[in-house]
XYZ file of C-alpha atoms in Angstrom:
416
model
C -28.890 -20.087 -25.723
C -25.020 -18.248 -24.591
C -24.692 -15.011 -25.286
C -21.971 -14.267 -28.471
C -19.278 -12.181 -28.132
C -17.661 -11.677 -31.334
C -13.668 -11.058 -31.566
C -13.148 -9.378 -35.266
C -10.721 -10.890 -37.072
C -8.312 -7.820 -37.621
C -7.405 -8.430 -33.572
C -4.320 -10.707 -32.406
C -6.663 -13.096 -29.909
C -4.436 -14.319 -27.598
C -5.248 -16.967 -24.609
C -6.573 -14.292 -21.661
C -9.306 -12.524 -24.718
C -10.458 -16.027 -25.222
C -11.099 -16.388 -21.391
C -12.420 -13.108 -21.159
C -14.868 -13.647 -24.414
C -16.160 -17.257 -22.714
C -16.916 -15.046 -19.590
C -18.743 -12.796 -21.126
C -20.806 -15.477 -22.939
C -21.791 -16.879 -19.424
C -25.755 -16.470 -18.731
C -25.568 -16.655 -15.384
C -24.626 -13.436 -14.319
C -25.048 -12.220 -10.872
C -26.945 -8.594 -10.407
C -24.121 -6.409 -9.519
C -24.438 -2.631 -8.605
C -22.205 -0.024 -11.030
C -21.014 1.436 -8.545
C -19.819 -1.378 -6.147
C -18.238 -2.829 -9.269
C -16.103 -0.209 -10.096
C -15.203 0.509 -6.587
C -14.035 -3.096 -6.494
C -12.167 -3.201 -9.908
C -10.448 -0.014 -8.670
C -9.396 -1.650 -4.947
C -8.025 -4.433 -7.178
C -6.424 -2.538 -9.739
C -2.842 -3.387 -8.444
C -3.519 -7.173 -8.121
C -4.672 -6.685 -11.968
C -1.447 -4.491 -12.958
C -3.828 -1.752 -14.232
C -2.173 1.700 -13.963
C -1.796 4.849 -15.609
C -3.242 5.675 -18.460
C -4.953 2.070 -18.661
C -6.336 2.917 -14.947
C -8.159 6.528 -16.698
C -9.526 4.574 -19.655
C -10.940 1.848 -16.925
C -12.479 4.570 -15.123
C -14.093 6.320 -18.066
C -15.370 3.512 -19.882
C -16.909 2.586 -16.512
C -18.745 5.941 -15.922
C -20.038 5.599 -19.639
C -21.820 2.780 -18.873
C -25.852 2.800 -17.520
C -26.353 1.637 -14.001
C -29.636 -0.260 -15.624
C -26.593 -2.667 -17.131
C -25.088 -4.091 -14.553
C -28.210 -5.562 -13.259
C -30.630 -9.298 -14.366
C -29.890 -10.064 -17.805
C -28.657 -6.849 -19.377
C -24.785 -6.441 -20.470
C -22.728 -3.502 -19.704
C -21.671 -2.630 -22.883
C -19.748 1.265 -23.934
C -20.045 2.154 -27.285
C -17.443 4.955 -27.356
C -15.007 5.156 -30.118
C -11.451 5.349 -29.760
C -10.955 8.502 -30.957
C -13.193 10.032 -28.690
C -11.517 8.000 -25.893
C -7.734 9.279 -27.058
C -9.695 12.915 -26.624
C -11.005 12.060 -23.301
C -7.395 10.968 -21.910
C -5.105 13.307 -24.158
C -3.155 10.126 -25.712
C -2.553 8.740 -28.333
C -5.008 5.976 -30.196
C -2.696 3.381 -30.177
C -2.607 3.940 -26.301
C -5.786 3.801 -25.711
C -6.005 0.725 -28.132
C -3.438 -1.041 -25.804
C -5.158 0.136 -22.446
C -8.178 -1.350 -23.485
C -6.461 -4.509 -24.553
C -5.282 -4.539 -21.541
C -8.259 -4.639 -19.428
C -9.708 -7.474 -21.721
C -6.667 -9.802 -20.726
C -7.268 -8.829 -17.068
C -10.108 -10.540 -17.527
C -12.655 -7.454 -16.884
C -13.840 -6.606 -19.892
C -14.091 -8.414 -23.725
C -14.261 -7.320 -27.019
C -17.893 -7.624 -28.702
C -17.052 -6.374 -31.928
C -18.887 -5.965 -34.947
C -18.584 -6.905 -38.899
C -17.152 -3.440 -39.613
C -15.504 -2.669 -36.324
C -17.196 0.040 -35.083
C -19.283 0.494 -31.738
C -22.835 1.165 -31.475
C -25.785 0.453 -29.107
C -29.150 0.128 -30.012
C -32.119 -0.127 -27.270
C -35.981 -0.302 -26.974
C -37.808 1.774 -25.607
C -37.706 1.187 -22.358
C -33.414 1.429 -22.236
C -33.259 -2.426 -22.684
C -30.473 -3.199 -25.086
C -31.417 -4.497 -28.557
C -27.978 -4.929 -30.224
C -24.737 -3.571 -28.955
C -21.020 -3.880 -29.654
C -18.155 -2.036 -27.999
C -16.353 -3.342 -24.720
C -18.395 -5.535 -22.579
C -18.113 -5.596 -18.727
C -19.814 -8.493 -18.224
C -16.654 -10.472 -17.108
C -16.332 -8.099 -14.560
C -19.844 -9.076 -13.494
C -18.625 -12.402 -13.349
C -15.932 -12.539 -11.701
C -17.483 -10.112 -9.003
C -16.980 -12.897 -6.075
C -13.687 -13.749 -6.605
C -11.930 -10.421 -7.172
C -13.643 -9.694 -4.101
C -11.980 -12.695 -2.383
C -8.694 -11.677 -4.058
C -8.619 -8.007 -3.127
C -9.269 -9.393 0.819
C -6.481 -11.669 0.547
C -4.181 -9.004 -0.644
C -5.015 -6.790 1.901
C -4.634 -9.385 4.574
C -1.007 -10.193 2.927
C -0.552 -6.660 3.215
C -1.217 -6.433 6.725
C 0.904 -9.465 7.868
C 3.788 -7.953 5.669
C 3.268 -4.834 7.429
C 2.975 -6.429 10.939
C 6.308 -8.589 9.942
C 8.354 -5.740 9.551
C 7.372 -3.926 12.773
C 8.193 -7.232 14.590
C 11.826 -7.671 12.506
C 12.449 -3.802 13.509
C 11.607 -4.540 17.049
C 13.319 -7.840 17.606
C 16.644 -6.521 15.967
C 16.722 -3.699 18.268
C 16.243 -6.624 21.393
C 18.843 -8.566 20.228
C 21.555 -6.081 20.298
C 20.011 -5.138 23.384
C 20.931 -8.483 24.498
C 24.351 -8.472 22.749
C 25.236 -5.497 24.830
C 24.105 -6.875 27.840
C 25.192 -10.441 27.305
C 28.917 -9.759 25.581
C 29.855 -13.449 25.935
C 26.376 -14.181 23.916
C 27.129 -11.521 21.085
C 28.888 -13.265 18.369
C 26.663 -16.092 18.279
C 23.452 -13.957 18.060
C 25.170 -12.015 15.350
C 26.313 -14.667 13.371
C 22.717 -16.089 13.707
C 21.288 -12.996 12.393
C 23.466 -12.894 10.019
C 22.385 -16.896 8.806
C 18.964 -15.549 9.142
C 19.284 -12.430 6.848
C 20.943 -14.629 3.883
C 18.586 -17.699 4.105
C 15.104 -16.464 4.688
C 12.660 -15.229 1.990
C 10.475 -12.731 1.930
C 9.435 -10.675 5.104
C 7.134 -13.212 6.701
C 9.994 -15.576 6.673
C 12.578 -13.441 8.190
C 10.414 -12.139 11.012
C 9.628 -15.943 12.143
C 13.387 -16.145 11.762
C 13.687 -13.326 14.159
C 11.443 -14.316 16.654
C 12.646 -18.007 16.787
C 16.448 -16.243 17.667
C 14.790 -13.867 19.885
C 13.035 -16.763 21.974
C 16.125 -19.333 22.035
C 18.124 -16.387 23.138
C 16.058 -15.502 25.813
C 15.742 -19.285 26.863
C 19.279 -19.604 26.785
C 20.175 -16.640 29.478
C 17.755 -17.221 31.396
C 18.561 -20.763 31.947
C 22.056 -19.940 32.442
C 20.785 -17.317 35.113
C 18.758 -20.143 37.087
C 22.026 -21.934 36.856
C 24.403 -19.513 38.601
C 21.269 -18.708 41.112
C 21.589 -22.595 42.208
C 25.028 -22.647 42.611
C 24.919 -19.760 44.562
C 22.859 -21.417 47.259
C 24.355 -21.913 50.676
C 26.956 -19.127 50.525
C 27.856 -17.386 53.261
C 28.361 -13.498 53.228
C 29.119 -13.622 49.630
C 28.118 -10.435 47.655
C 27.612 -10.716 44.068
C 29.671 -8.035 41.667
C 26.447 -7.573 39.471
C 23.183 -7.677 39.383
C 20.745 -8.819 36.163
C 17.560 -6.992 35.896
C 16.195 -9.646 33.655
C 12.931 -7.318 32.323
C 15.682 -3.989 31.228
C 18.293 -7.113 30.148
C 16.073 -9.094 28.381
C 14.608 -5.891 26.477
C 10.673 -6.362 27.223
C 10.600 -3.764 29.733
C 13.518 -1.196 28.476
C 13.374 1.454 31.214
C 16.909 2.874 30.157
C 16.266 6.244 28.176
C 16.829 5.977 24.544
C 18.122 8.709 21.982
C 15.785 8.022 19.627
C 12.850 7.923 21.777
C 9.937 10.173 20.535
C 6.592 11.811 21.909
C 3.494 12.217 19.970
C 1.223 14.925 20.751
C -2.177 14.315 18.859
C -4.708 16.742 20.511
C -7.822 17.451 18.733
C -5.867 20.619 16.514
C -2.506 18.436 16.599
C -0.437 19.131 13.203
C 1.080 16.536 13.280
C 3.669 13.837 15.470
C 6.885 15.699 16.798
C 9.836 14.900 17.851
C 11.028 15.478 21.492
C 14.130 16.166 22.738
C 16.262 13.821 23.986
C 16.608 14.472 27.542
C 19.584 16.456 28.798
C 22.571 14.665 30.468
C 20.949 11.169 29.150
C 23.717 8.804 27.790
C 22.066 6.553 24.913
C 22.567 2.928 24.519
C 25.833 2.624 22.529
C 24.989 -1.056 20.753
C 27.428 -2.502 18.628
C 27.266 -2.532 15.074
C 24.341 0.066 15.380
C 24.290 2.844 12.689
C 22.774 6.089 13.903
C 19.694 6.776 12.577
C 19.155 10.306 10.102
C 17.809 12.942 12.038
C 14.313 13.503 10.375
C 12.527 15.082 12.747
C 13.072 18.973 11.506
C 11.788 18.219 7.980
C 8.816 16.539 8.907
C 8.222 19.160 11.467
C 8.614 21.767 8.869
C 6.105 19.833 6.640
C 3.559 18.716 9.188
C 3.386 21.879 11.309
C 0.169 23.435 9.914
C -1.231 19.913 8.885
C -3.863 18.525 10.553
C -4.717 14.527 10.395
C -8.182 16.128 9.969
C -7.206 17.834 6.902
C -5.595 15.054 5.571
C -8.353 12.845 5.708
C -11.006 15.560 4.093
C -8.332 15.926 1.221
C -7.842 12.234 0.316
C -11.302 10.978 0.116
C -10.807 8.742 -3.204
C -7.390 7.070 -1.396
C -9.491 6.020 1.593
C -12.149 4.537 -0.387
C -9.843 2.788 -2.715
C -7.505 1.169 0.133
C -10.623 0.453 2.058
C -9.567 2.692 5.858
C -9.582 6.045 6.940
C -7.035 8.173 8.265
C -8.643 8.817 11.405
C -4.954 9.184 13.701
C -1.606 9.663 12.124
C -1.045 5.787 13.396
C -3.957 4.916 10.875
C -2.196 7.175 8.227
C 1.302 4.917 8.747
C -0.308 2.063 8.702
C -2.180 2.277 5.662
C 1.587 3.753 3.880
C 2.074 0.083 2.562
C -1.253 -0.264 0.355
C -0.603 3.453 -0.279
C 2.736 2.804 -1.610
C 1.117 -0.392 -4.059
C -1.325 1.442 -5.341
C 0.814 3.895 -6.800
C 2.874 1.704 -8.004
C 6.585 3.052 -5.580
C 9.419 0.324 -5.263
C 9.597 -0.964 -1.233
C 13.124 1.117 -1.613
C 11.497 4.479 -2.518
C 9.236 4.072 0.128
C 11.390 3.195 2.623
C 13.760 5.768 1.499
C 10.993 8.514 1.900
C 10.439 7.325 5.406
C 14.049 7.970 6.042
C 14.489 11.622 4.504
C 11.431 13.067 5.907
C 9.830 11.262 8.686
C 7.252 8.522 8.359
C 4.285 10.408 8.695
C 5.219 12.937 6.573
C 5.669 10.108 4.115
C 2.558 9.125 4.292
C 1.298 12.049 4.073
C 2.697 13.034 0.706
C 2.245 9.354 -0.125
C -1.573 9.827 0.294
C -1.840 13.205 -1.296
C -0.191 11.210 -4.485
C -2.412 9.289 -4.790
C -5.636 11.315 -4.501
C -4.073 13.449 -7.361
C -3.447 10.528 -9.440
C -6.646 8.781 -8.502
C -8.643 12.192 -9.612
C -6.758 13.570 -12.492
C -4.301 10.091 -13.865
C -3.223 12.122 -16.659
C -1.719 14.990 -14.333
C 0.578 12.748 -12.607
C 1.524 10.334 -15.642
C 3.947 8.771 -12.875
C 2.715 8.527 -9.309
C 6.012 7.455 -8.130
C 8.424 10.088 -9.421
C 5.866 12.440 -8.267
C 6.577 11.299 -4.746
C 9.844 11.162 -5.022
C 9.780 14.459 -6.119
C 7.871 15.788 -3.297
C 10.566 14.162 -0.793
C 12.815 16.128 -2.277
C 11.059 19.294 -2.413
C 10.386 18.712 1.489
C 14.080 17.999 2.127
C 15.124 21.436 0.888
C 12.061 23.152 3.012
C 10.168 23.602 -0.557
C 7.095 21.603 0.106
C 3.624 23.593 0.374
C 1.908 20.577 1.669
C -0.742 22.383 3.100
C -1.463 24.173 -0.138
C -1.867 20.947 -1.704
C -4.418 19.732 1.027
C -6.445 22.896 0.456
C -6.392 22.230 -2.856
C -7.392 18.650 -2.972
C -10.198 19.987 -0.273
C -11.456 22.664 -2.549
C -11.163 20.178 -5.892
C -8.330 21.713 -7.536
C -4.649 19.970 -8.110
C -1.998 23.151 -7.160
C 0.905 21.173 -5.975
C-alpha cells in the first residue's frame, strides 16, 4: 500500500507540490546516506535555484533530520515549527514559509501535513517512526540518481564553457596576429569575426566559430605560400625581399616577446602568481584594433603577497567540497572561478569585471573566500555577489585584508 502524504487544504497546491507529494508516496526508495544526500542537494543547489535564505533553511532542516531516516523503509521527516525555524535563520515567518515552499517545488522535499497543521513525530522504541508530519525528504531520496546525473552534466557544461572561452581568447589573439602579418588578409578576417560575433550563440558556438576562421585562415596562407614557392622555381640569382617564418606568422609558435607576457613563480611558500616585467628595450606587437589591457598586476600583488595557495585551500574547505575540486595550484583555483562564480549566484559581467580590476587569481581568491562565508554563515552575507563586488573594490583602493579573512575562515570565525 503507497505511502500518503497529505497537502492541508489551507496551502495553494500548485503543479511541482503535486509532483513532489507523488514522489514522496513512492515505496521504492533507494537507501541513501544523510550525508551524501545533502552533499549532493548542496552541489546542485544552483541547477535547483536554491539560494540565500532558502539555501540556510535547506541546510538546517537537513541537519535536523536522523541519519536512521534516510535509510530501507523509513522517511526523513523534520518536525520543526516555523517559528523556531524564523529563530534559527533570523527572518521572518513568511520567509521561511516561502523557502520551504520553495524546496517542495524543487522537487526535494513535500509537505506531509496534518489535520491541524502542526508538525510532530512520534516513534517506537527502537527510533522507528510511528506517525510523523512536517517536511518530508523522501523526494530527495528519490530522485538521488538523477540529480546526481544532473549535477555531472552541469559541471561538464561548465567545463566546456570554461575551455570555450580560453580557446575564443586564444584564437582572437592569432588572428590579429595574422592580420598584422598578413595586411592584405586583414579586412576579411575582421569582417569574419565580426559575422561570427553577431551570429553565434552562446560560448560553445562562438569558439567553433573561431576555430573554423582560425583553420580556413591558416589554409588559405599557407596555400598561397606553396603558390609563390612554385612559381619561384627555376630563378636564377633572384633574392626574395622577405622572408615568412610560417610557425611566428601563423601564431602557433609566437617567439616575438609580448607586453603582456607574465611569469608565475609557485614554489612551495609562493604567495601567489606575479607579474614580471616586461623586458627592457622590447617593442610589443602593435595589432590593430587591439585595446591595451588594464594593468592589474600591482593590486593583485598587493592582495596576494602574503597569501599562500596553501592557505587558501585550508580556509575554503566547504567551497571545495561543494564544487567537487581542490585548490591544489593557483591554475586549479582559476579554473574552478566559473562554478565559483554560479554558486554564488555573480552575473558572467561581475565576474569578468573582477578579473579585470584585480587580477584573475586574486579573483578567485576573493571569489572562493565568498563563498565559504556564505556557505558557513548564509545569513552573514545575505548577498554573495555584492559581497564580492565589494571586496574588488576594497582591493582596488589597497583596503583588502585578505589574509585576515583566510585566518579567519582557518580559525572558524568570519572577520572580513
Amino acid at each position: 500500500m503507497p505511502e500518503i502524504t497529505p497537502v492541508a487544504s489551507f496551502r495553494r497546491v500548485t503543479p511541482a507540490i503535486v509532483a513532489s507529494s507523488r514522489l514522496a508516496m513512492t515505496n521504492d526508495v533507494p537507501d541513501t546516506a544523510k550525508g551524501d544526500v545533502a552533499v549532493l542537494l548542496k552541489q546542485a543547489a544552483p541547477i535547483l535555484g536554491i539560494d540565500g535564505t532558502t539555501y540556510h533553511v535547506m541546510d538546517i532542516l537537513l541537519g535536523l533530520s536522523r541519519p536512521e531516516d534516510w535509510k530501507g523503509t523509513g522517511r526523513p521527516i523534520v518536525a520543526v515549527s516555523n517559528a523556531k525555524l524564523a529563530e534559527y535563520t533570523m527572518r521572518s515567518e513568511r520567509t521561511v514559509i516561502r523557502c520551504i515552499r520553495r524546496l517542495v517545488e524543487a522537487g526535494i522535499a513535500a509537505y506531509r501535513d496534518s489535520s491541524t497543521g502542526r508538525r510532530f513525530v512520534y516513534r517506537d522504541t527502537e527510533g522507528g517512526i510511528i506517525a510523523g508530519f512536517g517536511i518530508d525528504f523522501t523526494p530527495a531520496r528519490v530522485r538521488y540518481a538523477e540529480i546526481k546525473e544532473k549535477v555531472a552534466a552541469y559541471r561538464a557544461r561548465l567545463a566546456a564553457e570554461s575551455e570555450a572561452r580560453r580557446d575564443v581568447s586564444r584564437l582572437a589573439r592569432a588572428i590579429e596576429d595574422l592580420c598584422d602579418a598578413f595586411p592584405e588578409d586583414a579586412e576579411i578576417l575582421r569582417s569574419r569575426v565580426q559575422g561570427a560575433e553577431l551570429t553565434t550563440n552562446g560560448i560553445l558556438g562562438k569558439a567553433d566559430s573561431y576555430r573554423s576562421l582560425y583553420a580556413d585562415a591558416l589554409e588559405r596562407i599557407q596555400a598561397r605560400e606553396g603558390e609563390s614557392k612554385m612559381s619561384a622555381e627555376g630563378d636564377i640569382n633572384v633574392r626574395a625581399n622577405t622572408y615568412i617564418n610560417s610557425e611566428s606568422s601563423f601564431g602557433c609558435k609566437d617567439k616575438r616577446p609580448r607586453s603582456n607576457e607574465r611569469t608565475y613563480f609557485l614554489d612551495g611558500n609562493a604567495a601567489a602568481p606575479m607579474a614580471a616585467e616586461a623586458t627592457s628595450g622590447a617593442n610589443p606587437l602593435g595589432l590593430q584594433n587591439r585595446s591595451p589591457r588594464p594593468s592589474n598586476e600591482n593590486i593583485q600583488t598587493q592582495v596576494l603577497g602574503s597569501v599562500s595557495i596553501g592557505l587558501v585551500q585550508s580556509a575554503c574547505p566547504e567551497a571545495q567540497s561543494m564544487i567537487g575540486a581542490r585548490f591544489d595550484t593557483w591554475s586549479a583555483l582559476d579554473r574552478s572561478g566559473e562554478m565559483l562564480r554560479r554558486m554564488i549566484g555573480l552575473s558572467e559581467g561581475g565576474w569578468m569585471d573582477g578579473r579585470r580590476r584585480v587580477g584573475a587569481y586574486a579573483a578567485a581568491a576573493i571569489l572562493a573566500t565568498v563563498l565559504e562565508k556564505s556557505l558557513r554563515d548564509p545569513e552573514q552575507i545575505s548577498k554573495p555577489g555584492g559581497y564580492f563586488r565589494a571586496m574588488v573594490d576594497r582591493a582596488a583602493e589597497g583596503k583588502l585584508n585578505l589574509e585576515r579573512s583566510l585566518f579567519g575562515l582557518v580559525e572558524g570565525k568570519y572577520a572580513v
